[in-house]
Amino acid sequence: MDWNNTDWGEMDRIYYPKRKVDNTMSRYFGFNIGSMRSQKMNKTVEYESLTECLFYYFLELDPKTVRYYVQPINVPVSFINNQEELKVYEHVPDVLVYRTGYPPMLFQIKAKDLQEGDKNYVSFLRHNQACEEYARLEKWNYSVIFPRSTDTIVISNVKNIIRYKKKRKHFSDLIPQLLYKLSYFENCTIERLVSSFESICERKYIIPHIYHLIAEAEIWVNLFEPIHLHSDIRLGNPYLMLEKSMLFEEGGLR
């Protein structure tokens, strides 16, 4: 689907966060809740766990993600209690994602897959059923994802690369030069590209621009290997390799 003509102002009004960021364990682990600046949407995004934060890093780096809304809707959940009384309450799923070429996808973000017998397993199933039905009526996709099940090297690389997502204000003229020169190199590494500019600019300015271009999906690097100066690079989108491993399409990240 093409979201270029979408009225995002109206979407912002509809899908504002439906609950205040909270964490029942925050008195023990206060660092689990927080906020990050979304370069993609130019606004602050709050998260309730480091697992959510990690997934939002993926969304920031994914070039197909156009926009995403955290805690966007109230989903009605009904069940029969032990007294055989009908009870209804509202559940707020984690994030609604708009990606180029795909219907909107509603996500629940979990640190691990719950199993039968786990404390919250029954409510987990109940919430999934309600969210699936809500998404079906809206003609969205729905998925439960487990970001921390991703390769640990990928996670480490993502945490590093996200720091370079912000646009480069200083020496921004380096960006087209880097891309132009890289297009002519064969078997290029980060070190080789950096060295080719040392006569006109210090290394400390060149390297962040290369990482920025990786963050912007302009330069390909193998995300399944630790990124360092001797990593092979070329023009291209490095995040395409994550779609299969993360099952980022319908079915979720597992």
C-alpha positions as YAML, in Angstrom:
chain: A
units: angstrom
residues:
- id: 1
  name: MET
  ca: [0.00, 0.00, 0.00]
- id: 2
  name: ASP
  ca: [1.07, 3.56, -0.74]
- id: 3
  name: TRP
  ca: [0.77, 5.86, 2.29]
- id: 4
  name: ASN
  ca: [2.12, 9.00, 0.58]
- id: 5
  name: ASN
  ca: [-1.27, 10.74, 0.53]
- id: 6
  name: THR
  ca: [-2.26, 9.80, 4.07]
- id: 7
  name: ASP
  ca: [-3.38, 12.60, 6.39]
- id: 8
  name: TRP
  ca: [-0.94, 11.88, 9.21]
- id: 9
  name: GLY
  ca: [-2.26, 14.83, 11.20]
- id: 10
  name: GLU
  ca: [-5.61, 13.08, 11.39]
- id: 11
  name: MET
  ca: [-3.91, 9.77, 12.22]
- id: 12
  name: ASP
  ca: [-1.97, 11.49, 15.00]
- id: 13
  name: ARG
  ca: [-5.25, 12.72, 16.44]
- id: 14
  name: ILE
  ca: [-6.87, 9.28, 16.33]
- id: 15
  name: TYR
  ca: [-3.96, 7.12, 17.44]
- id: 16
  name: TYR
  ca: [-2.53, 9.18, 20.30]
- id: 17
  name: PRO
  ca: [-1.20, 7.06, 23.24]
- id: 18
  name: LYS
  ca: [-4.18, 5.66, 25.15]
- id: 19
  name: ARG
  ca: [-2.40, 5.19, 28.44]
- id: 20
  name: LYS
  ca: [0.36, 6.75, 30.48]
- id: 21
  name: VAL
  ca: [3.69, 4.94, 30.29]
- id: 22
  name: ASP
  ca: [3.99, 2.77, 33.36]
- id: 23
  name: ASN
  ca: [5.90, -0.26, 34.55]
- id: 24
  name: THR
  ca: [4.78, -2.24, 37.58]
- id: 25
  name: MET
  ca: [8.42, -3.16, 38.24]
- id: 26
  name: SER
  ca: [9.73, 0.37, 37.88]
- id: 27
  name: ARG
  ca: [10.38, 0.71, 41.61]
- id: 28
  name: TYR
  ca: [12.95, -2.06, 41.19]
- id: 29
  name: PHE
  ca: [14.10, -1.38, 37.61]
- id: 30
  name: GLY
  ca: [13.45, 2.28, 36.91]
- id: 31
  name: PHE
  ca: [15.53, 2.24, 33.74]
- id: 32
  name: ASN
  ca: [13.01, -0.03, 31.99]
- id: 33
  name: ILE
  ca: [10.72, 2.87, 31.15]
- id: 34
  name: GLY
  ca: [11.68, 5.94, 29.20]
- id: 35
  name: SER
  ca: [11.45, 7.78, 25.92]
- id: 36
  name: MET
  ca: [13.38, 8.18, 22.70]
- id: 37
  name: ARG
  ca: [13.41, 10.79, 19.97]
- id: 38
  name: SER
  ca: [11.98, 9.44, 16.74]
- id: 39
  name: GLN
  ca: [13.97, 10.87, 13.84]
- id: 40
  name: LYS
  ca: [11.47, 9.28, 11.47]
- id: 41
  name: MET
  ca: [8.44, 11.06, 12.95]
- id: 42
  name: ASN
  ca: [10.17, 14.03, 14.58]
- id: 43
  name: LYS
  ca: [8.56, 13.46, 17.97]
- id: 44
  name: THR
  ca: [9.19, 11.72, 21.28]
- id: 45
  name: VAL
  ca: [8.16, 8.08, 21.59]
- id: 46
  name: GLU
  ca: [7.69, 6.52, 25.04]
- id: 47
  name: TYR
  ca: [8.32, 2.89, 25.91]
- id: 48
  name: GLU
  ca: [7.47, 0.70, 28.89]
- id: 49
  name: SER
  ca: [10.30, -1.80, 28.55]
- id: 50
  name: LEU
  ca: [13.70, -2.14, 26.95]
- id: 51
  name: THR
  ca: [12.17, -4.79, 24.69]
- id: 52
  name: GLU
  ca: [9.73, -2.21, 23.33]
- id: 53
  name: CYS
  ca: [12.58, 0.27, 22.93]
- id: 54
  name: LEU
  ca: [14.56, -2.28, 20.90]
- id: 55
  name: PHE
  ca: [11.64, -2.86, 18.56]
- id: 56
  name: TYR
  ca: [11.19, 0.88, 18.04]
- id: 57
  name: TYR
  ca: [14.86, 1.00, 17.03]
- id: 58
  name: PHE
  ca: [14.02, -1.56, 14.34]
- id: 59
  name: LEU
  ca: [11.12, 0.59, 13.16]
- id: 60
  name: GLU
  ca: [13.32, 3.69, 13.02]
- id: 61
  name: LEU
  ca: [15.88, 1.90, 10.86]
- id: 62
  name: ASP
  ca: [13.43, 0.00, 8.64]
- id: 63
  name: PRO
  ca: [13.09, 2.09, 5.43]
- id: 64
  name: LYS
  ca: [9.67, 0.58, 4.70]
- id: 65
  name: THR
  ca: [8.21, 1.85, 7.99]
- id: 66
  name: VAL
  ca: [6.50, 5.16, 7.24]
- id: 67
  name: ARG
  ca: [4.98, 5.82, 10.65]
- id: 68
  name: TYR
  ca: [4.12, 4.03, 13.87]
- id: 69
  name: TYR
  ca: [1.89, 4.75, 16.84]
- id: 70
  name: VAL
  ca: [2.57, 3.47, 20.35]
- id: 71
  name: GLN
  ca: [-0.36, 2.34, 22.53]
- id: 72
  name: PRO
  ca: [-2.72, 3.54, 19.78]
- id: 73
  name: ILE
  ca: [-6.12, 2.03, 20.58]
- id: 74
  name: ASN
  ca: [-8.39, 0.63, 23.27]
- id: 75
  name: VAL
  ca: [-9.42, -2.92, 22.46]
- id: 76
  name: PRO
  ca: [-12.53, -4.19, 24.31]
- id: 77
  name: VAL
  ca: [-11.94, -7.54, 26.02]
- id: 78
  name: SER
  ca: [-14.78, -9.65, 27.41]
- id: 79
  name: PHE
  ca: [-14.66, -12.85, 29.44]
- id: 80
  name: ILE
  ca: [-16.68, -14.95, 31.87]
- id: 81
  name: ASN
  ca: [-15.23, -14.98, 35.40]
- id: 82
  name: ASN
  ca: [-15.36, -17.80, 37.94]
- id: 83
  name: GLN
  ca: [-18.77, -16.60, 39.10]
- id: 84
  name: GLU
  ca: [-19.99, -16.96, 35.49]
- id: 85
  name: GLU
  ca: [-20.39, -13.20, 35.20]
- id: 86
  name: LEU
  ca: [-19.63, -11.35, 31.97]
- id: 87
  name: LYS
  ca: [-16.78, -8.89, 32.49]
- id: 88
  name: VAL
  ca: [-15.55, -6.31, 29.99]
- id: 89
  name: TYR
  ca: [-12.41, -4.18, 30.13]
- id: 90
  name: GLU
  ca: [-10.09, -2.42, 27.69]
- id: 91
  name: HIS
  ca: [-6.66, -3.60, 26.64]
- id: 92
  name: VAL
  ca: [-4.09, -1.34, 24.94]
- id: 93
  name: PRO
  ca: [-1.80, -3.13, 22.43]
- id: 94
  name: ASP
  ca: [1.74, -1.85, 21.97]
- id: 95
  name: VAL
  ca: [2.13, -0.35, 18.51]
- id: 96
  name: LEU
  ca: [0.40, 0.17, 15.15]
- id: 97
  name: VAL
  ca: [2.83, 0.23, 12.21]
- id: 98
  name: TYR
  ca: [2.39, 1.61, 8.69]
- id: 99
  name: ARG
  ca: [4.81, 0.17, 6.15]
- id: 100
  name: THR
  ca: [5.04, 0.88, 2.44]
- id: 101
  name: GLY
  ca: [3.37, -1.89, 0.43]
- id: 102
  name: TYR
  ca: [1.54, -3.49, 3.37]
- id: 103
  name: PRO
  ca: [-1.68, -3.05, 5.34]
- id: 104
  name: PRO
  ca: [-1.28, -1.53, 8.81]
- id: 105
  name: MET
  ca: [-0.02, -4.05, 11.36]
- id: 106
  name: LEU
  ca: [-0.91, -4.10, 15.03]
- id: 107
  name: PHE
  ca: [1.83, -5.51, 17.27]
- id: 108
  name: GLN
  ca: [2.05, -6.89, 20.77]
- id: 109
  name: ILE
  ca: [5.66, -6.80, 21.97]
- id: 110
  name: LYS
  ca: [6.77, -9.50, 24.39]
- id: 111
  name: ALA
  ca: [10.13, -10.29, 26.00]
- id: 112
  name: LYS
  ca: [9.41, -14.00, 25.73]
- id: 113
  name: ASP
  ca: [6.74, -16.39, 24.52]
- id: 114
  name: LEU
  ca: [4.32, -17.31, 27.30]
- id: 115
  name: GLN
  ca: [3.54, -20.97, 27.82]
- id: 116
  name: GLU
  ca: [0.54, -22.72, 29.29]
- id: 117
  name: GLY
  ca: [0.87, -22.59, 33.06]
- id: 118
  name: ASP
  ca: [2.60, -19.17, 33.09]
- id: 119
  name: LYS
  ca: [1.01, -16.59, 35.37]
- id: 120
  name: ASN
  ca: [-0.28, -14.34, 32.59]
- id: 121
  name: TYR
  ca: [-0.92, -17.00, 29.97]
- id: 122
  name: VAL
  ca: [-4.73, -16.87, 30.15]
- id: 123
  name: SER
  ca: [-4.90, -13.07, 29.85]
- id: 124
  name: PHE
  ca: [-2.27, -13.25, 27.09]
- id: 125
  name: LEU
  ca: [-4.52, -15.52, 25.02]
- id: 126
  name: ARG
  ca: [-7.55, -13.39, 25.81]
- id: 127
  name: HIS
  ca: [-5.80, -10.21, 24.66]
- id: 128
  name: ASN
  ca: [-4.54, -11.90, 21.49]
- id: 129
  name: GLN
  ca: [-8.02, -13.05, 20.55]
- id: 130
  name: ALA
  ca: [-9.47, -9.57, 21.12]
- id: 131
  name: CYS
  ca: [-6.67, -7.87, 19.17]
- id: 132
  name: GLU
  ca: [-6.96, -10.32, 16.27]
- id: 133
  name: GLU
  ca: [-10.68, -9.62, 16.01]
- id: 134
  name: TYR
  ca: [-10.16, -5.85, 16.23]
- id: 135
  name: ALA
  ca: [-7.48, -5.99, 13.52]
- id: 136
  name: ARG
  ca: [-9.67, -8.17, 11.30]
- id: 137
  name: LEU
  ca: [-12.52, -5.64, 11.47]
- id: 138
  name: GLU
  ca: [-10.11, -2.80, 10.64]
- id: 139
  name: LYS
  ca: [-8.55, -4.85, 7.81]
- id: 140
  name: TRP
  ca: [-5.17, -4.72, 9.55]
- id: 141
  name: ASN
  ca: [-2.69, -7.49, 10.21]
- id: 142
  name: TYR
  ca: [-1.88, -8.54, 13.75]
- id: 143
  name: SER
  ca: [1.19, -10.16, 15.27]
- id: 144
  name: VAL
  ca: [2.87, -10.94, 18.57]
- id: 145
  name: ILE
  ca: [6.63, -10.33, 18.36]
- id: 146
  name: PHE
  ca: [9.63, -11.22, 20.50]
- id: 147
  name: PRO
  ca: [12.44, -8.79, 19.55]
- id: 148
  name: ARG
  ca: [14.97, -10.28, 21.95]
- id: 149
  name: SER
  ca: [14.79, -13.59, 20.09]
- id: 150
  name: THR
  ca: [16.69, -11.90, 17.27]
- id: 151
  name: ASP
  ca: [20.39, -12.72, 16.80]
- id: 152
  name: THR
  ca: [22.39, -11.03, 19.57]
- id: 153
  name: ILE
  ca: [24.90, -9.63, 17.07]
- id: 154
  name: VAL
  ca: [22.07, -7.99, 15.13]
- id: 155
  name: ILE
  ca: [20.74, -6.46, 18.36]
- id: 156
  name: SER
  ca: [24.19, -5.10, 19.22]
- id: 157
  name: ASN
  ca: [24.59, -3.62, 15.73]
- id: 158
  name: VAL
  ca: [21.13, -2.05, 15.81]
- id: 159
  name: LYS
  ca: [21.81, -0.41, 19.18]
- id: 160
  name: ASN
  ca: [25.00, 1.04, 17.76]
- id: 161
  name: ILE
  ca: [23.63, 2.15, 14.39]
- id: 162
  name: ILE
  ca: [20.55, 3.88, 15.81]
- id: 163
  name: ARG
  ca: [22.82, 6.49, 17.40]
- id: 164
  name: TYR
  ca: [23.74, 7.70, 13.92]
- id: 165
  name: LYS
  ca: [20.20, 8.06, 12.60]
- id: 166
  name: LYS
  ca: [20.12, 11.79, 13.29]
- id: 167
  name: LYS
  ca: [20.87, 13.90, 10.24]
- id: 168
  name: ARG
  ca: [24.43, 15.15, 9.90]
- id: 169
  name: LYS
  ca: [24.53, 18.94, 10.06]
- id: 170
  name: HIS
  ca: [28.30, 19.33, 9.96]
- id: 171
  name: PHE
  ca: [30.19, 18.19, 6.89]
- id: 172
  name: SER
  ca: [26.90, 17.07, 5.29]
- id: 173
  name: ASP
  ca: [28.51, 17.63, 1.89]
- id: 174
  name: LEU
  ca: [30.49, 14.46, 2.60]
- id: 175
  name: ILE
  ca: [27.40, 12.29, 2.15]
- id: 176
  name: PRO
  ca: [27.03, 12.55, -1.65]
- id: 177
  name: GLN
  ca: [30.81, 12.24, -2.02]
- id: 178
  name: LEU
  ca: [30.86, 9.06, 0.07]
- id: 179
  name: LEU
  ca: [28.08, 7.49, -1.98]
- id: 180
  name: TYR
  ca: [29.67, 8.53, -5.26]
- id: 181
  name: LYS
  ca: [33.08, 7.12, -4.41]
- id: 182
  name: LEU
  ca: [31.64, 3.91, -2.94]
- id: 183
  name: SER
  ca: [29.82, 3.25, -6.21]
- id: 184
  name: TYR
  ca: [33.20, 2.87, -7.94]
- id: 185
  name: PHE
  ca: [34.93, 0.73, -5.31]
- id: 186
  name: GLU
  ca: [35.06, -3.04, -5.49]
- id: 187
  name: ASN
  ca: [35.58, -5.10, -2.32]
- id: 188
  name: CYS
  ca: [35.38, -1.96, -0.22]
- id: 189
  name: THR
  ca: [35.59, -1.81, 3.57]
- id: 190
  name: ILE
  ca: [34.74, 1.00, 5.96]
- id: 191
  name: GLU
  ca: [38.48, 1.52, 6.51]
- id: 192
  name: ARG
  ca: [39.20, 1.78, 2.79]
- id: 193
  name: LEU
  ca: [36.42, 4.33, 2.25]
- id: 194
  name: VAL
  ca: [37.57, 6.37, 5.25]
- id: 195
  name: SER
  ca: [41.19, 6.34, 4.09]
- id: 196
  name: SER
  ca: [40.22, 7.65, 0.65]
- id: 197
  name: PHE
  ca: [39.01, 10.89, 2.27]
- id: 198
  name: GLU
  ca: [41.82, 11.49, 4.76]
- id: 199
  name: SER
  ca: [43.51, 14.08, 2.55]
- id: 200
  name: ILE
  ca: [40.45, 16.34, 2.76]
- id: 201
  name: CYS
  ca: [38.84, 15.52, 6.10]
- id: 202
  name: GLU
  ca: [39.73, 13.99, 9.48]
- id: 203
  name: ARG
  ca: [38.70, 10.39, 10.16]
- id: 204
  name: LYS
  ca: [36.61, 11.44, 13.18]
- id: 205
  name: TYR
  ca: [34.25, 13.27, 10.81]
- id: 206
  name: ILE
  ca: [34.13, 10.64, 8.07]
- id: 207
  name: ILE
  ca: [33.28, 7.55, 10.12]
- id: 208
  name: PRO
  ca: [30.03, 8.93, 11.66]
- id: 209
  name: HIS
  ca: [28.81, 9.86, 8.19]
- id: 210
  name: ILE
  ca: [29.35, 6.29, 6.99]
- id: 211
  name: TYR
  ca: [27.41, 4.95, 9.95]
- id: 212
  name: HIS
  ca: [24.69, 7.50, 9.25]
- id: 213
  name: LEU
  ca: [24.39, 6.19, 5.69]
- id: 214
  name: ILE
  ca: [24.12, 2.65, 7.07]
- id: 215
  name: ALA
  ca: [21.35, 3.86, 9.39]
- id: 216
  name: GLU
  ca: [19.64, 5.50, 6.40]
- id: 217
  name: ALA
  ca: [19.77, 2.25, 4.38]
- id: 218
  name: GLU
  ca: [22.07, 3.83, 1.78]
- id: 219
  name: ILE
  ca: [25.09, 1.65, 2.57]
- id: 220
  name: TRP
  ca: [24.89, -2.13, 2.96]
- id: 221
  name: VAL
  ca: [26.80, -3.96, 5.68]
- id: 222
  name: ASN
  ca: [26.29, -7.47, 7.05]
- id: 223
  name: LEU
  ca: [24.22, -6.96, 10.21]
- id: 224
  name: PHE
  ca: [24.78, -10.56, 11.27]
- id: 225
  name: GLU
  ca: [28.47, -9.86, 11.86]
- id: 226
  name: PRO
  ca: [29.98, -7.31, 14.27]
- id: 227
  name: ILE
  ca: [30.46, -4.02, 12.42]
- id: 228
  name: HIS
  ca: [34.01, -2.66, 12.51]
- id: 229
  name: LEU
  ca: [36.45, -0.80, 10.29]
- id: 230
  name: HIS
  ca: [37.20, -3.92, 8.26]
- id: 231
  name: SER
  ca: [33.55, -4.73, 7.54]
- id: 232
  name: ASP
  ca: [32.69, -5.04, 3.85]
- id: 233
  name: ILE
  ca: [30.34, -2.34, 2.58]
- id: 234
  name: ARG
  ca: [28.60, -1.46, -0.67]
- id: 235
  name: LEU
  ca: [25.67, 0.60, -1.86]
- id: 236
  name: GLY
  ca: [22.40, -0.95, -0.78]
- id: 237
  name: ASN
  ca: [19.83, -1.50, 1.94]
- id: 238
  name: PRO
  ca: [21.17, -3.65, 4.82]
- id: 239
  name: TYR
  ca: [17.75, -4.12, 6.41]
- id: 240
  name: LEU
  ca: [16.33, -6.33, 3.68]
- id: 241
  name: MET
  ca: [18.26, -9.22, 5.22]
- id: 242
  name: LEU
  ca: [16.38, -8.74, 8.48]
- id: 243
  name: GLU
  ca: [12.89, -9.16, 7.04]
- id: 244
  name: LYS
  ca: [13.24, -12.92, 6.71]
- id: 245
  name: SER
  ca: [15.11, -13.49, 9.97]
- id: 246
  name: MET
  ca: [12.70, -11.30, 11.93]
- id: 247
  name: LEU
  ca: [9.67, -12.55, 10.01]
- id: 248
  name: PHE
  ca: [8.80, -8.89, 9.90]
- id: 249
  name: GLU
  ca: [6.11, -9.56, 7.37]
- id: 250
  name: GLU
  ca: [2.81, -11.02, 8.47]
- id: 251
  name: GLY
  ca: [3.53, -13.37, 11.34]
- id: 252
  name: GLY
  ca: [5.85, -11.18, 13.35]
- id: 253
  name: LEU
  ca: [9.36, -11.18, 14.70]
- id: 254
  name: ARG
  ca: [10.27, -14.48, 16.35]
...
